[in-house]
Amino acid sequence: MKKLFTMLAIAMLPFCNIIADDSIPSKFKNSPLSISLELTTKYMWRAIEYGDAPTSFAIINYEHKGFSAYAEGVYAFNGSHSEVDLGVAYNYKWLTVGVNDYYYPSSVGEKDHYFKLSSRKTGHYLEGAFTFAPEKIPLWLTLSTYFWGADKKPTNDKNAYSSYAEIGYSYSFNDYNVASLAVGAALNKGFYTDYEHGFNVVNITAKYATSFKFGKFHLPVSASYVLNPYRNKSYVTLSIYFNSKQL
């Protein structure tokens, strides 16, 4: 679920490459395809926890002239959570518009229902998202809504249209040290508030991103303090990132 926001976070890190720049073939540098891996101590998305173990995020990404597409697999080390996400987006200057498909596979070895696409029975969640990020101001504003799929009201099985807004600010100390603060809120009675309450602040995240240096190599890392006022819970997470090319 975190792909769009991971892209925004990684975009602030020009060092997102553990390989020394002069060791990459020039043809590969120009490829629109890339792969990346994130390892995190705990999977947090909009201050909601998924699984109860360290988690890996494997991503295949395509980017060309403002258009991007991705496929992402999310797997907790102990099997407590798994997820397959697909998405497309288009960026023009300060605006990014995207559509994401979130799906949660069944346990290993069990028959799954990936192609069950009836709106009343599907396990897919389709989300539309808009992100505004001014080029000269280190701010971003994201608005998103589930518009189709398993996001249903528990009382009448109709679409809940769970909606979320987030505003964030980042400050770059230098190329390798970035601090950011994001505040997110549920806009209606939906997924983020258990379909029981309307507007609520559900996410306050402070993040510091830096890198471990090994000679010419930089390994991107980040630490986050995450607070969910609605659930009255807080977390601290650590993530490391590997990317096949610089962003």
PDB file of C-alpha atoms in Angstrom:
ATOM      1  CA  MET A   1       0.000   0.000   0.000  1.00  0.00           C
ATOM      2  CA  LYS A   2       2.871   2.336   0.526  1.00  0.00           C
ATOM      3  CA  LYS A   3       4.269   2.499  -2.997  1.00  0.00           C
ATOM      4  CA  LEU A   4       3.314   6.047  -3.961  1.00  0.00           C
ATOM      5  CA  PHE A   5       4.625   7.451  -0.674  1.00  0.00           C
ATOM      6  CA  THR A   6       7.761   5.329  -0.822  1.00  0.00           C
ATOM      7  CA  MET A   7       8.460   6.850  -4.235  1.00  0.00           C
ATOM      8  CA  LEU A   8       8.099  10.351  -2.761  1.00  0.00           C
ATOM      9  CA  ALA A   9      10.405   9.510   0.120  1.00  0.00           C
ATOM     10  CA  ILE A  10      13.029   7.880  -2.081  1.00  0.00           C
ATOM     11  CA  ALA A  11      12.873  10.792  -4.498  1.00  0.00           C
ATOM     12  CA  MET A  12      14.334  12.915  -1.715  1.00  0.00           C
ATOM     13  CA  LEU A  13      17.350  10.606  -1.517  1.00  0.00           C
ATOM     14  CA  PRO A  14      19.752  11.047  -4.450  1.00  0.00           C
ATOM     15  CA  PHE A  15      21.987   8.418  -2.901  1.00  0.00           C
ATOM     16  CA  CYS A  16      19.477   5.576  -3.336  1.00  0.00           C
ATOM     17  CA  ASN A  17      22.074   3.304  -4.885  1.00  0.00           C
ATOM     18  CA  ILE A  18      24.362   0.975  -2.980  1.00  0.00           C
ATOM     19  CA  ILE A  19      26.513   0.499  -6.107  1.00  0.00           C
ATOM     20  CA  ALA A  20      29.272   2.977  -6.932  1.00  0.00           C
ATOM     21  CA  ASP A  21      28.154   5.139  -9.865  1.00  0.00           C
ATOM     22  CA  ASP A  22      31.188   4.390 -12.048  1.00  0.00           C
ATOM     23  CA  SER A  23      30.523   0.633 -11.826  1.00  0.00           C
ATOM     24  CA  ILE A  24      27.147   0.750 -13.630  1.00  0.00           C
ATOM     25  CA  PRO A  25      27.119   0.337 -17.433  1.00  0.00           C
ATOM     26  CA  SER A  26      25.922   3.501 -19.168  1.00  0.00           C
ATOM     27  CA  LYS A  27      23.181   1.631 -21.046  1.00  0.00           C
ATOM     28  CA  PHE A  28      21.693   0.415 -17.770  1.00  0.00           C
ATOM     29  CA  LYS A  29      21.652   3.951 -16.358  1.00  0.00           C
ATOM     30  CA  ASN A  30      19.247   4.974 -19.138  1.00  0.00           C
ATOM     31  CA  SER A  31      16.895   2.011 -18.737  1.00  0.00           C
ATOM     32  CA  PRO A  32      13.292   2.929 -17.830  1.00  0.00           C
ATOM     33  CA  LEU A  33      13.169  -0.189 -15.669  1.00  0.00           C
ATOM     34  CA  SER A  34      14.465  -0.510 -12.144  1.00  0.00           C
ATOM     35  CA  ILE A  35      14.152  -2.873  -9.225  1.00  0.00           C
ATOM     36  CA  SER A  36      14.341  -2.012  -5.564  1.00  0.00           C
ATOM     37  CA  LEU A  37      14.175  -3.696  -2.190  1.00  0.00           C
ATOM     38  CA  GLU A  38      13.212  -2.212   1.141  1.00  0.00           C
ATOM     39  CA  LEU A  39      13.686  -4.044   4.428  1.00  0.00           C
ATOM     40  CA  THR A  40      11.890  -2.616   7.441  1.00  0.00           C
ATOM     41  CA  THR A  41      11.605  -3.591  11.079  1.00  0.00           C
ATOM     42  CA  LYS A  42       7.835  -3.097  10.959  1.00  0.00           C
ATOM     43  CA  TYR A  43       5.388  -2.452   8.114  1.00  0.00           C
ATOM     44  CA  MET A  44       3.551   0.804   8.768  1.00  0.00           C
ATOM     45  CA  TRP A  45       1.283   2.461   6.204  1.00  0.00           C
ATOM     46  CA  ARG A  46      -0.529   5.645   7.121  1.00  0.00           C
ATOM     47  CA  ALA A  47       0.138   4.733  10.777  1.00  0.00           C
ATOM     48  CA  ILE A  48      -1.643   1.384  10.433  1.00  0.00           C
ATOM     49  CA  GLU A  49       0.411  -1.707  11.251  1.00  0.00           C
ATOM     50  CA  TYR A  50       0.457  -4.773   9.002  1.00  0.00           C
ATOM     51  CA  GLY A  51       1.838  -8.059  10.256  1.00  0.00           C
ATOM     52  CA  ASP A  52       3.926  -8.549  13.385  1.00  0.00           C
ATOM     53  CA  ALA A  53       7.421  -9.121  11.987  1.00  0.00           C
ATOM     54  CA  PRO A  54      10.110  -7.399   9.894  1.00  0.00           C
ATOM     55  CA  THR A  55       8.927  -7.047   6.307  1.00  0.00           C
ATOM     56  CA  SER A  56      10.411  -6.915   2.804  1.00  0.00           C
ATOM     57  CA  PHE A  57       9.156  -4.847  -0.133  1.00  0.00           C
ATOM     58  CA  ALA A  58      10.252  -5.996  -3.587  1.00  0.00           C
ATOM     59  CA  ILE A  59       9.399  -3.538  -6.370  1.00  0.00           C
ATOM     60  CA  ILE A  60       9.673  -3.577 -10.154  1.00  0.00           C
ATOM     61  CA  ASN A  61       9.278  -0.054 -11.515  1.00  0.00           C
ATOM     62  CA  TYR A  62       8.950   1.470 -14.997  1.00  0.00           C
ATOM     63  CA  GLU A  63       9.322   5.212 -15.650  1.00  0.00           C
ATOM     64  CA  HIS A  64       9.238   7.097 -18.930  1.00  0.00           C
ATOM     65  CA  LYS A  65       8.431  10.744 -19.646  1.00  0.00           C
ATOM     66  CA  GLY A  66       6.316  11.275 -16.563  1.00  0.00           C
ATOM     67  CA  PHE A  67       4.536   7.928 -16.761  1.00  0.00           C
ATOM     68  CA  SER A  68       5.302   5.222 -14.216  1.00  0.00           C
ATOM     69  CA  ALA A  69       4.043   1.737 -13.436  1.00  0.00           C
ATOM     70  CA  TYR A  70       4.984  -0.683 -10.704  1.00  0.00           C
ATOM     71  CA  ALA A  71       4.460  -4.141  -9.264  1.00  0.00           C
ATOM     72  CA  GLU A  72       5.201  -4.670  -5.587  1.00  0.00           C
ATOM     73  CA  GLY A  73       5.319  -7.718  -3.346  1.00  0.00           C
ATOM     74  CA  VAL A  74       5.175  -7.268   0.425  1.00  0.00           C
ATOM     75  CA  TYR A  75       6.005 -10.197   2.700  1.00  0.00           C
ATOM     76  CA  ALA A  76       6.452 -10.358   6.467  1.00  0.00           C
ATOM     77  CA  PHE A  77       9.308 -12.626   7.470  1.00  0.00           C
ATOM     78  CA  ASN A  78       7.051 -14.819   9.643  1.00  0.00           C
ATOM     79  CA  GLY A  79       4.184 -15.029   7.140  1.00  0.00           C
ATOM     80  CA  SER A  80       1.852 -12.806   9.176  1.00  0.00           C
ATOM     81  CA  HIS A  81       1.219 -10.508   6.200  1.00  0.00           C
ATOM     82  CA  SER A  82       1.486 -10.690   2.425  1.00  0.00           C
ATOM     83  CA  GLU A  83       0.429  -8.221  -0.226  1.00  0.00           C
ATOM     84  CA  VAL A  84       0.610  -7.734  -3.999  1.00  0.00           C
ATOM     85  CA  ASP A  85       0.182  -4.200  -5.334  1.00  0.00           C
ATOM     86  CA  LEU A  86       0.009  -2.849  -8.863  1.00  0.00           C
ATOM     87  CA  GLY A  87      -0.202   0.761  -9.940  1.00  0.00           C
ATOM     88  CA  VAL A  88       0.187   3.378 -12.629  1.00  0.00           C
ATOM     89  CA  ALA A  89       0.807   7.114 -12.279  1.00  0.00           C
ATOM     90  CA  TYR A  90       1.492  10.179 -14.354  1.00  0.00           C
ATOM     91  CA  ASN A  91       3.512  13.154 -13.176  1.00  0.00           C
ATOM     92  CA  TYR A  92       3.422  16.630 -14.694  1.00  0.00           C
ATOM     93  CA  LYS A  93       5.467  19.277 -12.917  1.00  0.00           C
ATOM     94  CA  TRP A  94       3.964  19.519  -9.409  1.00  0.00           C
ATOM     95  CA  LEU A  95       1.042  17.103  -9.881  1.00  0.00           C
ATOM     96  CA  THR A  96       1.055  13.286  -9.758  1.00  0.00           C
ATOM     97  CA  VAL A  97      -2.132  11.325 -10.482  1.00  0.00           C
ATOM     98  CA  GLY A  98      -2.194   7.587  -9.814  1.00  0.00           C
ATOM     99  CA  VAL A  99      -4.334   4.482  -9.496  1.00  0.00           C
ATOM    100  CA  ASN A 100      -3.297   1.625  -7.198  1.00  0.00           C
ATOM    101  CA  ASP A 101      -4.584  -1.915  -6.804  1.00  0.00           C
ATOM    102  CA  TYR A 102      -3.982  -3.487  -3.378  1.00  0.00           C
ATOM    103  CA  TYR A 103      -4.493  -7.226  -2.898  1.00  0.00           C
ATOM    104  CA  TYR A 104      -3.792  -9.594   0.002  1.00  0.00           C
ATOM    105  CA  PRO A 105      -2.993 -13.186  -1.068  1.00  0.00           C
ATOM    106  CA  SER A 106      -4.094 -16.189   0.950  1.00  0.00           C
ATOM    107  CA  SER A 107      -1.622 -18.315   2.880  1.00  0.00           C
ATOM    108  CA  VAL A 108       1.079 -20.263   1.036  1.00  0.00           C
ATOM    109  CA  GLY A 109      -0.311 -23.368  -0.658  1.00  0.00           C
ATOM    110  CA  GLU A 110      -3.963 -22.312  -0.407  1.00  0.00           C
ATOM    111  CA  LYS A 111      -6.129 -21.609  -3.429  1.00  0.00           C
ATOM    112  CA  ASP A 112      -6.360 -17.881  -3.997  1.00  0.00           C
ATOM    113  CA  HIS A 113      -9.027 -15.645  -5.549  1.00  0.00           C
ATOM    114  CA  TYR A 114      -6.972 -13.061  -7.422  1.00  0.00           C
ATOM    115  CA  PHE A 115      -9.260 -13.021 -10.482  1.00  0.00           C
ATOM    116  CA  LYS A 116     -12.508 -12.790  -8.521  1.00  0.00           C
ATOM    117  CA  LEU A 117     -13.450  -9.335  -9.787  1.00  0.00           C
ATOM    118  CA  SER A 118     -17.058  -8.977  -8.701  1.00  0.00           C
ATOM    119  CA  SER A 119     -17.280  -5.751  -6.712  1.00  0.00           C
ATOM    120  CA  ARG A 120     -19.175  -7.481  -3.892  1.00  0.00           C
ATOM    121  CA  LYS A 121     -16.782 -10.437  -3.563  1.00  0.00           C
ATOM    122  CA  THR A 122     -13.370  -9.248  -4.724  1.00  0.00           C
ATOM    123  CA  GLY A 123     -10.357  -8.960  -2.426  1.00  0.00           C
ATOM    124  CA  HIS A 124      -8.931  -6.059  -4.435  1.00  0.00           C
ATOM    125  CA  TYR A 125      -8.938  -2.449  -3.227  1.00  0.00           C
ATOM    126  CA  LEU A 126      -8.671   0.160  -6.005  1.00  0.00           C
ATOM    127  CA  GLU A 127      -7.497   3.611  -4.975  1.00  0.00           C
ATOM    128  CA  GLY A 128      -7.221   6.888  -6.830  1.00  0.00           C
ATOM    129  CA  ALA A 129      -4.597   9.313  -5.537  1.00  0.00           C
ATOM    130  CA  PHE A 130      -3.493  12.880  -6.258  1.00  0.00           C
ATOM    131  CA  THR A 131      -0.230  14.316  -4.952  1.00  0.00           C
ATOM    132  CA  PHE A 132       0.647  17.997  -5.184  1.00  0.00           C
ATOM    133  CA  ALA A 133       4.350  18.741  -4.670  1.00  0.00           C
ATOM    134  CA  PRO A 134       5.529  22.261  -5.616  1.00  0.00           C
ATOM    135  CA  GLU A 135       8.895  22.240  -7.348  1.00  0.00           C
ATOM    136  CA  LYS A 136      10.435  25.050  -5.257  1.00  0.00           C
ATOM    137  CA  ILE A 137       8.763  24.374  -1.906  1.00  0.00           C
ATOM    138  CA  PRO A 138       9.530  21.172   0.078  1.00  0.00           C
ATOM    139  CA  LEU A 139       5.854  20.441   0.757  1.00  0.00           C
ATOM    140  CA  TRP A 140       3.479  17.780  -0.479  1.00  0.00           C
ATOM    141  CA  LEU A 141      -0.260  17.235  -0.217  1.00  0.00           C
ATOM    142  CA  THR A 142      -1.824  13.862  -0.984  1.00  0.00           C
ATOM    143  CA  LEU A 143      -5.522  13.077  -1.404  1.00  0.00           C
ATOM    144  CA  SER A 144      -6.681   9.498  -1.947  1.00  0.00           C
ATOM    145  CA  THR A 145      -9.923   7.520  -2.086  1.00  0.00           C
ATOM    146  CA  TYR A 146     -10.832   3.865  -2.469  1.00  0.00           C
ATOM    147  CA  PHE A 147     -13.297   3.896  -5.353  1.00  0.00           C
ATOM    148  CA  TRP A 148     -13.882   0.187  -6.067  1.00  0.00           C
ATOM    149  CA  GLY A 149     -13.464  -3.210  -4.475  1.00  0.00           C
ATOM    150  CA  ALA A 150     -13.475  -4.593  -0.964  1.00  0.00           C
ATOM    151  CA  ASP A 151     -13.777  -1.258   0.845  1.00  0.00           C
ATOM    152  CA  LYS A 152     -17.400  -1.795   1.951  1.00  0.00           C
ATOM    153  CA  LYS A 153     -19.603  -0.351   4.652  1.00  0.00           C
ATOM    154  CA  PRO A 154     -20.277  -3.109   7.215  1.00  0.00           C
ATOM    155  CA  THR A 155     -23.954  -2.162   7.490  1.00  0.00           C
ATOM    156  CA  ASN A 156     -25.105  -2.309   3.854  1.00  0.00           C
ATOM    157  CA  ASP A 157     -22.192  -3.659   1.767  1.00  0.00           C
ATOM    158  CA  LYS A 158     -21.988  -0.452  -0.284  1.00  0.00           C
ATOM    159  CA  ASN A 159     -18.732   1.257  -1.216  1.00  0.00           C
ATOM    160  CA  ALA A 160     -17.383   3.237   1.741  1.00  0.00           C
ATOM    161  CA  TYR A 161     -15.134   5.475  -0.394  1.00  0.00           C
ATOM    162  CA  SER A 162     -12.635   5.645   2.467  1.00  0.00           C
ATOM    163  CA  SER A 163     -10.679   8.860   1.941  1.00  0.00           C
ATOM    164  CA  TYR A 164      -7.378  10.118   3.306  1.00  0.00           C
ATOM    165  CA  ALA A 165      -5.464  13.402   3.147  1.00  0.00           C
ATOM    166  CA  GLU A 166      -1.839  14.007   4.080  1.00  0.00           C
ATOM    167  CA  ILE A 167       0.326  17.099   4.185  1.00  0.00           C
ATOM    168  CA  GLY A 168       4.080  16.846   4.613  1.00  0.00           C
ATOM    169  CA  TYR A 169       7.220  18.946   4.800  1.00  0.00           C
ATOM    170  CA  SER A 170      10.825  17.906   4.188  1.00  0.00           C
ATOM    171  CA  TYR A 171      14.111  19.616   4.983  1.00  0.00           C
ATOM    172  CA  SER A 172      17.382  18.612   3.311  1.00  0.00           C
ATOM    173  CA  PHE A 173      20.487  19.205   5.406  1.00  0.00           C
ATOM    174  CA  ASN A 174      22.582  17.972   2.465  1.00  0.00           C
ATOM    175  CA  ASP A 175      22.396  15.273  -0.229  1.00  0.00           C
ATOM    176  CA  TYR A 176      22.500  12.501   2.346  1.00  0.00           C
ATOM    177  CA  ASN A 177      20.418  13.796   5.257  1.00  0.00           C
ATOM    178  CA  VAL A 178      16.707  14.597   4.973  1.00  0.00           C
ATOM    179  CA  ALA A 179      14.171  15.145   7.748  1.00  0.00           C
ATOM    180  CA  SER A 180      10.431  15.119   7.113  1.00  0.00           C
ATOM    181  CA  LEU A 181       7.168  15.480   8.988  1.00  0.00           C
ATOM    182  CA  ALA A 182       3.783  14.281   7.710  1.00  0.00           C
ATOM    183  CA  VAL A 183       0.294  14.613   9.174  1.00  0.00           C
ATOM    184  CA  GLY A 184      -2.561  12.547   7.756  1.00  0.00           C
ATOM    185  CA  ALA A 185      -6.289  12.413   8.434  1.00  0.00           C
ATOM    186  CA  ALA A 186      -9.260  10.216   7.596  1.00  0.00           C
ATOM    187  CA  LEU A 187     -11.829  12.363   5.813  1.00  0.00           C
ATOM    188  CA  ASN A 188     -14.911  10.224   6.299  1.00  0.00           C
ATOM    189  CA  LYS A 189     -16.303   7.201   8.108  1.00  0.00           C
ATOM    190  CA  GLY A 190     -14.240   4.445   6.518  1.00  0.00           C
ATOM    191  CA  PHE A 191     -11.286   2.059   6.617  1.00  0.00           C
ATOM    192  CA  TYR A 192      -8.942   4.311   8.614  1.00  0.00           C
ATOM    193  CA  THR A 193     -11.411   4.686  11.514  1.00  0.00           C
ATOM    194  CA  ASP A 194     -12.908   1.184  11.461  1.00  0.00           C
ATOM    195  CA  TYR A 195     -15.980   2.453   9.558  1.00  0.00           C
ATOM    196  CA  GLU A 196     -17.221   3.929  12.847  1.00  0.00           C
ATOM    197  CA  HIS A 197     -16.022   7.542  12.954  1.00  0.00           C
ATOM    198  CA  GLY A 198     -15.674  10.437  10.528  1.00  0.00           C
ATOM    199  CA  PHE A 199     -12.855  12.949  10.312  1.00  0.00           C
ATOM    200  CA  ASN A 200      -9.901  12.025  12.523  1.00  0.00           C
ATOM    201  CA  VAL A 201      -6.162  12.668  12.531  1.00  0.00           C
ATOM    202  CA  VAL A 202      -4.782   9.158  12.136  1.00  0.00           C
ATOM    203  CA  ASN A 203      -1.129   9.628  11.213  1.00  0.00           C
ATOM    204  CA  ILE A 204       1.738  11.776  12.455  1.00  0.00           C
ATOM    205  CA  THR A 205       5.101  10.596  11.159  1.00  0.00           C
ATOM    206  CA  ALA A 206       8.519  12.131  11.733  1.00  0.00           C
ATOM    207  CA  LYS A 207      11.263  10.592   9.574  1.00  0.00           C
ATOM    208  CA  TYR A 208      14.988  11.046   9.277  1.00  0.00           C
ATOM    209  CA  ALA A 209      16.716   9.624   6.203  1.00  0.00           C
ATOM    210  CA  THR A 210      20.468   9.320   5.860  1.00  0.00           C
ATOM    211  CA  SER A 211      23.000   6.759   4.628  1.00  0.00           C
ATOM    212  CA  PHE A 212      25.732   4.497   5.895  1.00  0.00           C
ATOM    213  CA  LYS A 213      28.919   5.117   3.937  1.00  0.00           C
ATOM    214  CA  PHE A 214      31.253   2.302   2.916  1.00  0.00           C
ATOM    215  CA  GLY A 215      34.035   3.872   0.860  1.00  0.00           C
ATOM    216  CA  LYS A 216      32.353   4.958  -2.385  1.00  0.00           C
ATOM    217  CA  PHE A 217      29.121   3.226  -1.468  1.00  0.00           C
ATOM    218  CA  HIS A 218      26.126   4.724   0.286  1.00  0.00           C
ATOM    219  CA  LEU A 219      23.459   2.516   1.846  1.00  0.00           C
ATOM    220  CA  PRO A 220      20.241   4.537   2.340  1.00  0.00           C
ATOM    221  CA  VAL A 221      18.538   4.109   5.711  1.00  0.00           C
ATOM    222  CA  SER A 222      15.691   5.841   7.486  1.00  0.00           C
ATOM    223  CA  ALA A 223      14.174   5.877  10.951  1.00  0.00           C
ATOM    224  CA  SER A 224      10.604   6.927  11.686  1.00  0.00           C
ATOM    225  CA  TYR A 225       8.553   7.789  14.722  1.00  0.00           C
ATOM    226  CA  VAL A 226       4.918   7.036  13.911  1.00  0.00           C
ATOM    227  CA  LEU A 227       1.946   8.139  16.002  1.00  0.00           C
ATOM    228  CA  ASN A 228      -1.697   7.195  15.384  1.00  0.00           C
ATOM    229  CA  PRO A 229      -3.808   9.492  17.600  1.00  0.00           C
ATOM    230  CA  TYR A 230      -7.037   7.712  16.655  1.00  0.00           C
ATOM    231  CA  ARG A 231      -5.751   4.327  17.863  1.00  0.00           C
ATOM    232  CA  ASN A 232      -3.637   5.857  20.642  1.00  0.00           C
ATOM    233  CA  LYS A 233      -0.561   3.913  19.473  1.00  0.00           C
ATOM    234  CA  SER A 234       3.009   4.832  18.566  1.00  0.00           C
ATOM    235  CA  TYR A 235       5.869   3.027  16.821  1.00  0.00           C
ATOM    236  CA  VAL A 236       9.530   3.429  15.886  1.00  0.00           C
ATOM    237  CA  THR A 237      10.736   1.769  12.681  1.00  0.00           C
ATOM    238  CA  LEU A 238      14.031   1.434  10.801  1.00  0.00           C
ATOM    239  CA  SER A 239      14.325   0.766   7.060  1.00  0.00           C
ATOM    240  CA  ILE A 240      17.165   0.141   4.610  1.00  0.00           C
ATOM    241  CA  TYR A 241      16.904   0.527   0.837  1.00  0.00           C
ATOM    242  CA  PHE A 242      18.545  -1.054  -2.197  1.00  0.00           C
ATOM    243  CA  ASN A 243      17.954   0.262  -5.714  1.00  0.00           C
ATOM    244  CA  SER A 244      19.296  -0.867  -9.071  1.00  0.00           C
ATOM    245  CA  LYS A 245      19.886   2.684 -10.263  1.00  0.00           C
ATOM    246  CA  GLN A 246      19.933   6.218  -8.953  1.00  0.00           C
ATOM    247  CA  LEU A 247      16.642   8.121  -9.020  1.00  0.00           C
TER     248      LEU A 247
END
